[in-house]
mmCIF file of C-alpha atoms and ligand atoms in Angstrom:
data_model
loop_
_atom_site.group_PDB
_atom_site.id
_atom_site.type_symbol
_atom_site.label_atom_id
_atom_site.label_comp_id
_atom_site.label_asym_id
_atom_site.label_seq_id
_atom_site.Cartn_x
_atom_site.Cartn_y
_atom_site.Cartn_z
ATOM 1 C CA MET A 1 36.836 -42.142 5.774
ATOM 2 C CA HIS A 2 36.070 -41.179 2.274
ATOM 3 C CA LYS A 3 32.847 -43.116 2.189
ATOM 4 C CA PHE A 4 31.770 -41.977 5.647
ATOM 5 C CA PHE A 5 31.887 -38.274 4.767
ATOM 6 C CA ARG A 6 30.316 -38.603 1.401
ATOM 7 C CA PHE A 7 26.728 -38.809 2.565
ATOM 8 C CA PRO A 8 26.791 -36.012 5.138
ATOM 9 C CA ILE A 9 28.411 -33.621 2.669
ATOM 10 C CA LYS A 10 25.749 -34.334 0.090
ATOM 11 C CA PHE A 11 23.103 -34.000 2.779
ATOM 12 C CA ILE A 12 24.497 -30.727 4.069
ATOM 13 C CA LEU A 13 24.681 -29.361 0.518
ATOM 14 C CA LEU A 14 21.078 -30.342 -0.092
ATOM 15 C CA VAL A 15 19.846 -28.765 3.127
ATOM 16 C CA THR A 16 21.822 -25.601 2.385
ATOM 17 C CA LEU A 17 20.390 -25.401 -1.121
ATOM 18 C CA ALA A 18 16.853 -25.971 0.142
ATOM 19 C CA SER A 19 17.292 -23.297 2.812
ATOM 20 C CA LEU A 20 18.643 -20.875 0.259
ATOM 21 C CA LEU A 21 15.684 -21.478 -2.035
ATOM 22 C CA LEU A 22 13.288 -21.002 0.856
ATOM 23 C CA LEU A 23 15.029 -17.807 1.937
ATOM 24 C CA LEU A 24 14.943 -16.507 -1.615
ATOM 25 C CA SER A 25 11.244 -17.157 -2.027
ATOM 26 C CA PHE A 26 10.455 -15.538 1.339
ATOM 27 C CA GLY A 27 12.844 -12.719 0.540
ATOM 28 C CA CYS A 28 11.043 -11.890 -2.703
ATOM 29 C CA ALA A 29 7.681 -11.748 -1.016
ATOM 30 C CA GLY A 30 8.834 -10.146 2.226
ATOM 31 C CA PHE A 31 11.248 -7.609 0.783
ATOM 32 C CA ARG A 32 9.278 -6.451 -2.243
ATOM 33 C CA ALA A 33 9.866 -2.718 -2.279
ATOM 34 C CA ASP A 34 6.866 -0.723 -1.169
ATOM 35 C CA PRO A 35 6.029 1.572 -4.095
ATOM 36 C CA ARG A 36 5.002 4.192 -1.514
ATOM 37 C CA ASP A 37 8.575 4.459 -0.172
ATOM 38 C CA PRO A 38 9.110 8.254 -0.239
ATOM 39 C CA SER A 39 12.794 7.826 -1.117
ATOM 40 C CA ARG A 40 11.906 6.076 -4.380
ATOM 41 C CA THR A 41 9.408 8.488 -5.934
ATOM 42 C CA PRO A 42 10.216 10.137 -9.284
ATOM 43 C CA VAL A 43 10.894 13.515 -7.668
ATOM 44 C CA ALA A 44 12.977 11.946 -4.861
ATOM 45 C CA ARG A 45 15.130 10.286 -7.532
ATOM 46 C CA HIS A 46 15.349 13.105 -10.084
ATOM 47 C CA GLY A 47 14.727 16.298 -8.108
ATOM 48 C CA GLN A 48 14.982 19.642 -9.847
ATOM 49 C CA LEU A 49 14.844 19.220 -13.621
ATOM 50 C CA SER A 50 16.746 21.372 -16.047
ATOM 51 C CA VAL A 51 17.406 21.540 -19.783
ATOM 52 C CA GLN A 52 20.941 21.354 -21.122
ATOM 53 C CA ASN A 53 21.670 21.337 -24.861
ATOM 54 C CA GLY A 54 18.109 20.253 -25.599
ATOM 55 C CA ARG A 55 18.180 17.394 -23.095
ATOM 56 C CA LEU A 56 16.097 16.938 -19.956
ATOM 57 C CA ILE A 57 18.512 16.565 -17.040
ATOM 58 C CA ASN A 58 17.890 15.529 -13.431
ATOM 59 C CA GLN A 59 19.545 16.799 -10.239
ATOM 60 C CA HIS A 60 22.400 14.293 -10.689
ATOM 61 C CA GLY A 61 23.220 15.546 -14.176
ATOM 62 C CA GLU A 62 21.724 12.461 -15.826
ATOM 63 C CA GLU A 63 19.372 12.520 -18.792
ATOM 64 C CA VAL A 64 15.819 11.629 -17.821
ATOM 65 C CA GLN A 65 12.652 10.645 -19.705
ATOM 66 C CA LEU A 66 9.329 11.084 -17.902
ATOM 67 C CA LYS A 67 6.212 9.047 -18.685
ATOM 68 C CA GLY A 68 2.704 9.640 -17.473
ATOM 69 C CA VAL A 69 -0.879 10.538 -18.209
ATOM 70 C CA SER A 70 -3.018 13.636 -18.682
ATOM 71 C CA THR A 71 -6.429 14.115 -17.166
ATOM 72 C CA GLY A 72 -9.295 14.764 -19.530
ATOM 73 C CA GLY A 73 -10.654 18.313 -19.484
ATOM 74 C CA LEU A 74 -11.060 19.278 -15.834
ATOM 75 C CA GLN A 75 -14.273 21.195 -16.572
ATOM 76 C CA HIS A 76 -15.888 17.776 -17.114
ATOM 77 C CA TYR A 77 -13.610 15.376 -15.215
ATOM 78 C CA GLU A 78 -12.508 17.143 -12.056
ATOM 79 C CA GLY A 79 -13.818 13.986 -10.335
ATOM 80 C CA VAL A 80 -10.584 12.233 -11.297
ATOM 81 C CA VAL A 81 -8.610 14.606 -9.066
ATOM 82 C CA ASN A 82 -8.928 12.469 -5.926
ATOM 83 C CA ALA A 83 -6.479 10.782 -3.539
ATOM 84 C CA GLU A 84 -7.291 7.226 -4.629
ATOM 85 C CA ALA A 85 -6.818 7.979 -8.339
ATOM 86 C CA PHE A 86 -3.475 9.649 -7.663
ATOM 87 C CA ASP A 87 -2.462 6.691 -5.439
ATOM 88 C CA ALA A 88 -3.296 4.342 -8.314
ATOM 89 C CA LEU A 89 -1.307 6.441 -10.792
ATOM 90 C CA ALA A 90 1.707 6.758 -8.493
ATOM 91 C CA TYR A 91 1.844 3.261 -7.022
ATOM 92 C CA ASP A 92 -0.113 0.910 -9.294
ATOM 93 C CA TRP A 93 0.904 2.515 -12.608
ATOM 94 C CA GLY A 94 4.254 3.983 -11.581
ATOM 95 C CA VAL A 95 3.754 7.186 -13.548
ATOM 96 C CA ASP A 96 6.390 9.910 -13.286
ATOM 97 C CA VAL A 97 4.140 12.775 -14.242
ATOM 98 C CA VAL A 98 0.464 13.757 -14.237
ATOM 99 C CA ARG A 99 -0.857 16.538 -16.442
ATOM 100 C CA LEU A 100 -3.779 18.643 -15.247
ATOM 101 C CA ALA A 101 -5.645 19.702 -18.397
ATOM 102 C CA MET A 102 -7.342 22.955 -17.475
ATOM 103 C CA TYR A 103 -9.400 24.090 -20.445
ATOM 104 C CA VAL A 104 -9.908 27.833 -20.515
ATOM 105 C CA GLY A 105 -12.535 28.249 -23.238
ATOM 106 C CA GLU A 106 -15.198 25.568 -23.795
ATOM 107 C CA ALA A 107 -16.766 26.000 -20.332
ATOM 108 C CA GLY A 108 -13.349 26.074 -18.714
ATOM 109 C CA TYR A 109 -11.462 28.485 -16.462
ATOM 110 C CA ALA A 110 -12.585 31.656 -18.251
ATOM 111 C CA THR A 111 -16.155 31.042 -17.123
ATOM 112 C CA ARG A 112 -15.411 28.808 -14.118
ATOM 113 C CA PRO A 113 -12.388 30.297 -12.350
ATOM 114 C CA ARG A 114 -12.775 27.865 -9.454
ATOM 115 C CA LEU A 115 -11.103 25.277 -11.740
ATOM 116 C CA ALA A 116 -7.870 26.832 -10.469
ATOM 117 C CA ASP A 117 -8.739 25.305 -7.067
ATOM 118 C CA VAL A 118 -9.079 21.892 -8.734
ATOM 119 C CA VAL A 119 -5.649 22.397 -10.302
ATOM 120 C CA GLU A 120 -4.192 23.286 -6.899
ATOM 121 C CA ARG A 121 -5.751 20.153 -5.389
ATOM 122 C CA GLY A 122 -4.155 18.102 -8.191
ATOM 123 C CA ILE A 123 -0.767 19.746 -7.662
ATOM 124 C CA GLU A 124 -0.898 18.927 -3.957
ATOM 125 C CA LEU A 125 -1.944 15.312 -4.553
ATOM 126 C CA ALA A 126 0.987 14.943 -6.957
ATOM 127 C CA ILE A 127 3.478 16.597 -4.575
ATOM 128 C CA GLU A 128 2.371 14.325 -1.712
ATOM 129 C CA ARG A 129 3.160 11.301 -3.896
ATOM 130 C CA GLY A 130 6.441 12.598 -5.322
ATOM 131 C CA MET A 131 5.196 12.872 -8.916
ATOM 132 C CA TYR A 132 5.901 15.645 -11.381
ATOM 133 C CA VAL A 133 2.787 17.592 -12.335
ATOM 134 C CA ILE A 134 2.111 19.623 -15.468
ATOM 135 C CA VAL A 135 -0.147 22.641 -15.083
ATOM 136 C CA ASP A 136 -1.699 22.877 -18.537
ATOM 137 C CA TRP A 137 -3.257 26.148 -19.747
ATOM 138 C CA HIS A 138 -5.380 24.347 -22.271
ATOM 139 C CA VAL A 139 -5.546 26.638 -25.282
ATOM 140 C CA HIS A 140 -7.755 24.756 -27.763
ATOM 141 C CA VAL A 141 -10.931 26.618 -28.855
ATOM 142 C CA PRO A 142 -10.359 29.435 -29.651
ATOM 143 C CA GLY A 143 -6.901 28.647 -31.004
ATOM 144 C CA ASP A 144 -5.162 31.994 -30.455
ATOM 145 C CA PRO A 145 -3.664 32.307 -26.958
ATOM 146 C CA ARG A 146 -4.032 36.104 -27.309
ATOM 147 C CA HIS A 147 -7.833 35.844 -27.616
ATOM 148 C CA PRO A 148 -9.660 37.691 -24.787
ATOM 149 C CA VAL A 149 -10.890 34.378 -23.371
ATOM 150 C CA TYR A 150 -7.277 33.691 -22.322
ATOM 151 C CA ALA A 151 -6.766 37.079 -20.654
ATOM 152 C CA GLY A 152 -6.431 35.367 -17.259
ATOM 153 C CA ALA A 153 -3.120 33.683 -18.108
ATOM 154 C CA PRO A 154 -0.804 36.141 -16.298
ATOM 155 C CA ASP A 155 -2.883 36.058 -13.093
ATOM 156 C CA PHE A 156 -3.211 32.288 -13.202
ATOM 157 C CA PHE A 157 0.481 31.550 -13.698
ATOM 158 C CA THR A 158 1.460 34.210 -11.151
ATOM 159 C CA ARG A 159 -0.750 32.433 -8.611
ATOM 160 C CA ILE A 160 0.634 28.972 -9.423
ATOM 161 C CA ALA A 161 4.273 30.079 -9.558
ATOM 162 C CA GLU A 162 4.025 32.028 -6.292
ATOM 163 C CA LYS A 163 2.397 29.148 -4.474
ATOM 164 C CA TYR A 164 4.253 26.175 -5.983
ATOM 165 C CA GLY A 165 7.303 27.478 -7.840
ATOM 166 C CA GLU A 166 9.589 26.330 -5.024
ATOM 167 C CA TYR A 167 8.504 22.711 -5.559
ATOM 168 C CA PRO A 168 10.600 20.854 -8.148
ATOM 169 C CA HIS A 169 7.453 18.840 -8.987
ATOM 170 C CA VAL A 170 5.723 21.588 -10.948
ATOM 171 C CA ILE A 171 5.975 21.995 -14.727
ATOM 172 C CA TYR A 172 4.198 24.859 -16.486
ATOM 173 C CA GLU A 173 2.530 24.426 -19.881
ATOM 174 C CA ILE A 174 1.533 27.827 -21.208
ATOM 175 C CA MET A 175 -0.526 26.986 -24.333
ATOM 176 C CA ASN A 176 -1.765 23.511 -25.107
ATOM 177 C CA GLU A 177 -2.474 23.573 -28.841
ATOM 178 C CA PRO A 178 -2.481 26.933 -30.583
ATOM 179 C CA ASN A 179 -4.264 26.572 -33.912
ATOM 180 C CA GLY A 180 -5.536 28.645 -36.812
ATOM 181 C CA PRO A 181 -3.640 31.034 -39.064
ATOM 182 C CA LEU A 182 -0.941 31.891 -36.520
ATOM 183 C CA ASP A 183 2.682 32.589 -37.278
ATOM 184 C CA TRP A 184 5.202 31.291 -34.769
ATOM 185 C CA SER A 185 7.614 34.201 -34.817
ATOM 186 C CA LEU A 186 5.039 36.985 -35.153
ATOM 187 C CA ASP A 187 2.092 35.684 -33.117
ATOM 188 C CA LEU A 188 2.973 32.824 -30.787
ATOM 189 C CA LYS A 189 6.569 33.460 -29.814
ATOM 190 C CA PRO A 190 5.847 36.961 -28.415
ATOM 191 C CA TYR A 191 3.057 35.482 -26.246
ATOM 192 C CA ALA A 192 5.338 32.647 -25.118
ATOM 193 C CA GLN A 193 8.170 35.062 -24.368
ATOM 194 C CA SER A 194 5.916 37.259 -22.225
ATOM 195 C CA MET A 195 4.658 34.236 -20.233
ATOM 196 C CA VAL A 196 8.148 32.806 -19.802
ATOM 197 C CA ASP A 197 9.409 36.194 -18.583
ATOM 198 C CA LEU A 198 6.475 36.509 -16.174
ATOM 199 C CA ILE A 199 6.986 33.018 -14.694
ATOM 200 C CA ARG A 200 10.755 33.453 -14.493
ATOM 201 C CA GLU A 201 10.367 36.561 -12.356
ATOM 202 C CA ILE A 202 8.782 34.329 -9.726
ATOM 203 C CA ASP A 203 10.212 30.870 -10.402
ATOM 204 C CA PRO A 204 13.732 30.945 -11.828
ATOM 205 C CA ASN A 205 14.044 27.318 -12.828
ATOM 206 C CA ASN A 206 11.062 24.958 -13.220
ATOM 207 C CA LEU A 207 10.454 23.515 -16.675
ATOM 208 C CA ILE A 208 8.120 25.477 -18.989
ATOM 209 C CA ILE A 209 6.510 23.654 -21.932
ATOM 210 C CA ILE A 210 5.656 25.876 -24.883
ATOM 211 C CA GLY A 211 2.966 24.942 -27.385
ATOM 212 C CA THR A 212 3.874 25.075 -31.065
ATOM 213 C CA PRO A 213 1.906 26.066 -34.193
ATOM 214 C CA ASN A 214 -0.715 23.826 -35.787
ATOM 215 C CA TRP A 215 -1.988 22.019 -32.658
ATOM 216 C CA SER A 216 1.524 21.654 -31.248
ATOM 217 C CA GLN A 217 2.938 19.891 -34.267
ATOM 218 C CA ASP A 218 5.337 22.442 -35.825
ATOM 219 C CA VAL A 219 7.984 21.875 -33.195
ATOM 220 C CA ASP A 220 10.664 22.295 -35.876
ATOM 221 C CA ILE A 221 9.501 25.833 -36.670
ATOM 222 C CA ALA A 222 9.521 26.846 -32.996
ATOM 223 C CA ALA A 223 12.922 25.225 -32.442
ATOM 224 C CA ALA A 224 14.392 27.255 -35.316
ATOM 225 C CA ASP A 225 13.441 30.514 -33.559
ATOM 226 C CA PRO A 226 13.416 29.630 -29.857
ATOM 227 C CA VAL A 227 12.118 31.645 -26.934
ATOM 228 C CA GLU A 228 14.794 33.188 -24.718
ATOM 229 C CA GLY A 229 15.182 31.680 -21.278
ATOM 230 C CA VAL A 230 16.301 28.645 -19.345
ATOM 231 C CA ASN A 231 14.667 25.228 -18.945
ATOM 232 C CA LEU A 232 12.241 25.535 -21.843
ATOM 233 C CA ALA A 233 10.633 22.694 -23.797
ATOM 234 C CA TYR A 234 8.503 22.623 -26.953
ATOM 235 C CA ALA A 235 5.278 20.627 -27.126
ATOM 236 C CA LEU A 236 4.799 17.934 -29.734
ATOM 237 C CA HIS A 237 1.345 16.341 -29.804
ATOM 238 C CA PHE A 238 0.434 13.281 -31.850
ATOM 239 C CA TYR A 239 -2.374 10.773 -32.292
ATOM 240 C CA ALA A 240 -1.028 7.444 -33.484
ATOM 241 C CA GLY A 241 -3.872 6.744 -35.923
ATOM 242 C CA THR A 242 -3.424 10.110 -37.655
ATOM 243 C CA HIS A 243 0.239 11.111 -37.367
ATOM 244 C CA GLY A 244 3.396 9.226 -38.323
ATOM 245 C CA ASP A 245 6.690 9.743 -40.124
ATOM 246 C CA ALA A 246 6.073 13.340 -41.236
ATOM 247 C CA LEU A 247 5.569 14.429 -37.640
ATOM 248 C CA ARG A 248 8.499 12.356 -36.377
ATOM 249 C CA ASP A 249 10.659 14.208 -38.937
ATOM 250 C CA LYS A 250 9.625 17.502 -37.331
ATOM 251 C CA ALA A 251 10.611 16.130 -33.918
ATOM 252 C CA ARG A 252 13.997 15.009 -35.302
ATOM 253 C CA LYS A 253 14.636 18.503 -36.670
ATOM 254 C CA ALA A 254 13.923 20.083 -33.287
ATOM 255 C CA VAL A 255 16.215 17.562 -31.588
ATOM 256 C CA GLU A 256 18.945 18.369 -34.123
ATOM 257 C CA LEU A 257 18.482 22.055 -33.292
ATOM 258 C CA GLU A 258 19.159 21.106 -29.652
ATOM 259 C CA GLN A 259 15.769 22.151 -28.354
ATOM 260 C CA LEU A 260 13.948 19.945 -25.853
ATOM 261 C CA VAL A 261 10.853 18.259 -27.290
ATOM 262 C CA PHE A 262 8.202 17.210 -24.761
ATOM 263 C CA VAL A 263 5.173 15.144 -25.813
ATOM 264 C CA SER A 264 2.730 16.623 -23.319
ATOM 265 C CA GLU A 265 -0.152 14.904 -25.098
ATOM 266 C CA TRP A 266 -0.507 11.841 -27.315
ATOM 267 C CA GLY A 267 -3.242 9.300 -27.927
ATOM 268 C CA THR A 268 -3.591 5.779 -29.271
ATOM 269 C CA SER A 269 -6.573 6.955 -31.364
ATOM 270 C CA LEU A 270 -7.210 9.296 -34.276
ATOM 271 C CA ALA A 271 -6.673 13.017 -33.659
ATOM 272 C CA SER A 272 -10.366 13.257 -32.780
ATOM 273 C CA GLY A 273 -9.691 11.182 -29.657
ATOM 274 C CA ASP A 274 -11.740 8.319 -31.056
ATOM 275 C CA GLY A 275 -11.058 5.426 -33.481
ATOM 276 C CA GLY A 276 -8.595 2.582 -33.075
ATOM 277 C CA PRO A 277 -6.828 2.037 -30.774
ATOM 278 C CA PHE A 278 -3.816 1.926 -33.101
ATOM 279 C CA LEU A 279 -1.453 0.054 -30.831
ATOM 280 C CA GLU A 280 1.165 -0.977 -33.414
ATOM 281 C CA LYS A 281 1.473 2.595 -34.594
ATOM 282 C CA SER A 282 1.560 3.713 -30.976
ATOM 283 C CA LEU A 283 4.445 1.337 -30.316
ATOM 284 C CA GLU A 284 6.321 2.743 -33.316
ATOM 285 C CA TRP A 285 5.948 6.183 -31.735
ATOM 286 C CA LEU A 286 6.970 5.083 -28.254
ATOM 287 C CA ASP A 287 10.084 3.365 -29.653
ATOM 288 C CA PHE A 288 10.962 6.627 -31.396
ATOM 289 C CA LEU A 289 10.443 8.616 -28.185
ATOM 290 C CA ASP A 290 12.555 6.132 -26.189
ATOM 291 C CA GLU A 291 15.316 6.387 -28.776
ATOM 292 C CA HIS A 292 15.459 10.174 -28.309
ATOM 293 C CA LYS A 293 14.584 10.089 -24.593
ATOM 294 C CA ILE A 294 11.564 12.289 -25.244
ATOM 295 C CA SER A 295 9.155 12.459 -22.310
ATOM 296 C CA TRP A 296 5.509 11.622 -22.919
ATOM 297 C CA VAL A 297 2.068 12.039 -21.427
ATOM 298 C CA ASN A 298 -0.869 9.972 -22.633
ATOM 299 C CA TRP A 299 -4.282 11.509 -23.348
ATOM 300 C CA ASN A 300 -6.522 10.943 -21.387
ATOM 301 C CA LEU A 301 -7.495 9.929 -17.877
ATOM 302 C CA SER A 302 -11.275 10.106 -18.040
ATOM 303 C CA ASN A 303 -14.245 7.871 -18.731
ATOM 304 C CA ARG A 304 -15.302 9.902 -21.733
ATOM 305 C CA ASP A 305 -16.921 7.671 -24.304
ATOM 306 C CA GLU A 306 -13.960 7.596 -26.708
ATOM 307 C CA ILE A 307 -11.140 5.213 -27.588
ATOM 308 C CA SER A 308 -8.332 7.367 -26.173
ATOM 309 C CA ALA A 309 -9.950 7.434 -22.730
ATOM 310 C CA ILE A 310 -8.213 5.337 -20.071
ATOM 311 C CA LEU A 311 -11.317 4.535 -18.014
ATOM 312 C CA THR A 312 -14.363 2.671 -19.263
ATOM 313 C CA ALA A 313 -17.428 4.688 -20.189
ATOM 314 C CA LEU A 314 -20.713 4.104 -18.430
ATOM 315 C CA ARG A 315 -22.522 4.037 -21.736
ATOM 316 C CA ARG A 316 -21.731 4.281 -25.425
ATOM 317 C CA GLY A 317 -23.008 7.273 -27.309
ATOM 318 C CA ASN A 318 -23.844 5.668 -30.659
ATOM 319 C CA GLY A 319 -21.053 7.528 -32.382
ATOM 320 C CA LEU A 320 -21.420 10.617 -30.231
ATOM 321 C CA THR A 321 -18.879 11.257 -27.543
ATOM 322 C CA VAL A 322 -20.638 11.182 -24.211
ATOM 323 C CA ILE A 323 -19.262 13.164 -21.293
ATOM 324 C CA GLN A 324 -19.681 11.196 -18.073
ATOM 325 C CA PRO A 325 -18.565 12.875 -14.904
ATOM 326 C CA GLN A 326 -19.576 9.850 -12.837
ATOM 327 C CA GLY A 327 -18.315 6.280 -12.958
ATOM 328 C CA PRO A 328 -14.869 4.850 -12.259
ATOM 329 C CA LEU A 329 -13.044 8.167 -11.841
ATOM 330 C CA ARG A 330 -12.209 6.989 -8.326
ATOM 331 C CA PRO A 331 -10.584 3.504 -8.225
ATOM 332 C CA SER A 332 -12.965 0.941 -6.778
ATOM 333 C CA ARG A 333 -10.495 -1.631 -5.401
ATOM 334 C CA VAL A 334 -7.576 -1.858 -3.006
ATOM 335 C CA ASN A 335 -4.768 -4.389 -3.527
ATOM 336 C CA SER A 336 -3.011 -6.533 -0.882
ATOM 337 C CA GLN A 337 -0.579 -3.694 -0.140
ATOM 338 C CA GLY A 338 -3.474 -1.326 0.508
ATOM 339 C CA ILE A 339 -3.028 0.541 -2.771
ATOM 340 C CA PRO A 340 -6.154 1.651 -4.653
ATOM 341 C CA TYR A 341 -6.342 0.527 -8.282
ATOM 342 C CA TRP A 342 -8.658 0.318 -11.242
ATOM 343 C CA PRO A 343 -9.371 -3.366 -11.985
ATOM 344 C CA PRO A 344 -7.990 -3.643 -15.553
ATOM 345 C CA ASP A 345 -10.685 -5.917 -16.957
ATOM 346 C CA GLU A 346 -13.457 -3.888 -15.442
ATOM 347 C CA HIS A 347 -12.496 -0.224 -15.440
ATOM 348 C CA LEU A 348 -9.593 0.194 -17.862
ATOM 349 C CA THR A 349 -10.210 0.439 -21.602
ATOM 350 C CA GLU A 350 -8.070 -1.443 -24.126
ATOM 351 C CA SER A 351 -6.042 1.745 -24.583
ATOM 352 C CA GLY A 352 -5.787 2.287 -20.829
ATOM 353 C CA ARG A 353 -4.540 -1.253 -20.180
ATOM 354 C CA TRP A 354 -1.958 -0.952 -22.963
ATOM 355 C CA VAL A 355 -0.639 2.425 -21.823
ATOM 356 C CA ARG A 356 -0.337 1.163 -18.234
ATOM 357 C CA GLU A 357 1.708 -1.802 -19.489
ATOM 358 C CA GLN A 358 4.036 0.541 -21.404
ATOM 359 C CA ILE A 359 4.618 2.633 -18.279
ATOM 360 C CA LEU A 360 5.093 -0.417 -16.038
ATOM 361 C CA ALA A 361 7.530 -2.004 -18.505
ATOM 362 C CA ASP A 362 9.861 0.946 -18.044
HETATM 363 CA CA1 CA B 1 11.447 26.522 -8.862
#
């Protein structure tokens, strides 16, 4: 008896094991989650965001850290606001958040008000894919948000808040990088307070990111004298080749003051947008941000001829940055699941490939 049953048992075990292995291998291929599943998008998972004790909190009361990318200036790169690019970001990159960088000066909204339509198109593409979307009033040149060139801010944010304030996807950013001889408490905070009050009359709860003095670096100074209101964050911008420990110390101080720090812009390059990429220094930064659960948005999704750009340039400018509104702004390929993507070796820069890996590794 003993000997008779020995073989069949071994045989049955072997067949069972083989079947299990087969099932597993089919299961992995056949049951791979579709990244387009609407129940798995960032907004489906996290819903309405809020700020509690300087922490970003999702609808379940859990702390959340968002990661994503910013477009380049929409006055040059509105071509990147297309369905395929947003598919690639949502489903091939797995970004949580897209920032729409609407310059106001420098041939931006002040002289081309139809850029607001481009922003609305971007908001809708993001909402359709369940991503958070930052509407960035890109104060840059001139550096004072009270300069006449920025006089359209109340109308613009009224329009956006009235149309999209009910969507948990939308995040307002009211001044990208104020710069020049501006005092936080005397110059910038009153502007920020007036914009926060204006938005809050329409939208009681969506996150508002507030720029800080000195190109959104003095987050410690803003955090020491915060704007009144709910669900507010303070912008910290860094470029890994230029900024390091001194700026991280400022971020730590703001965190200690229990104000939410949000890195709405950072690059792997020098502050100029070019040079590098400084990937080791970038990793040091990203480790720091992970440690403090600080959300981040990488600069920039364009094919501008500079190191911080995510997409490859059509031509190099011999040291001059070349603006190229054509080229791979729309992904050229579709993967086996039907998802558009930028072929990494062909259309992503070294910086772009690295940033995508950091987001995918999350
Ligand atoms: Ca709202």
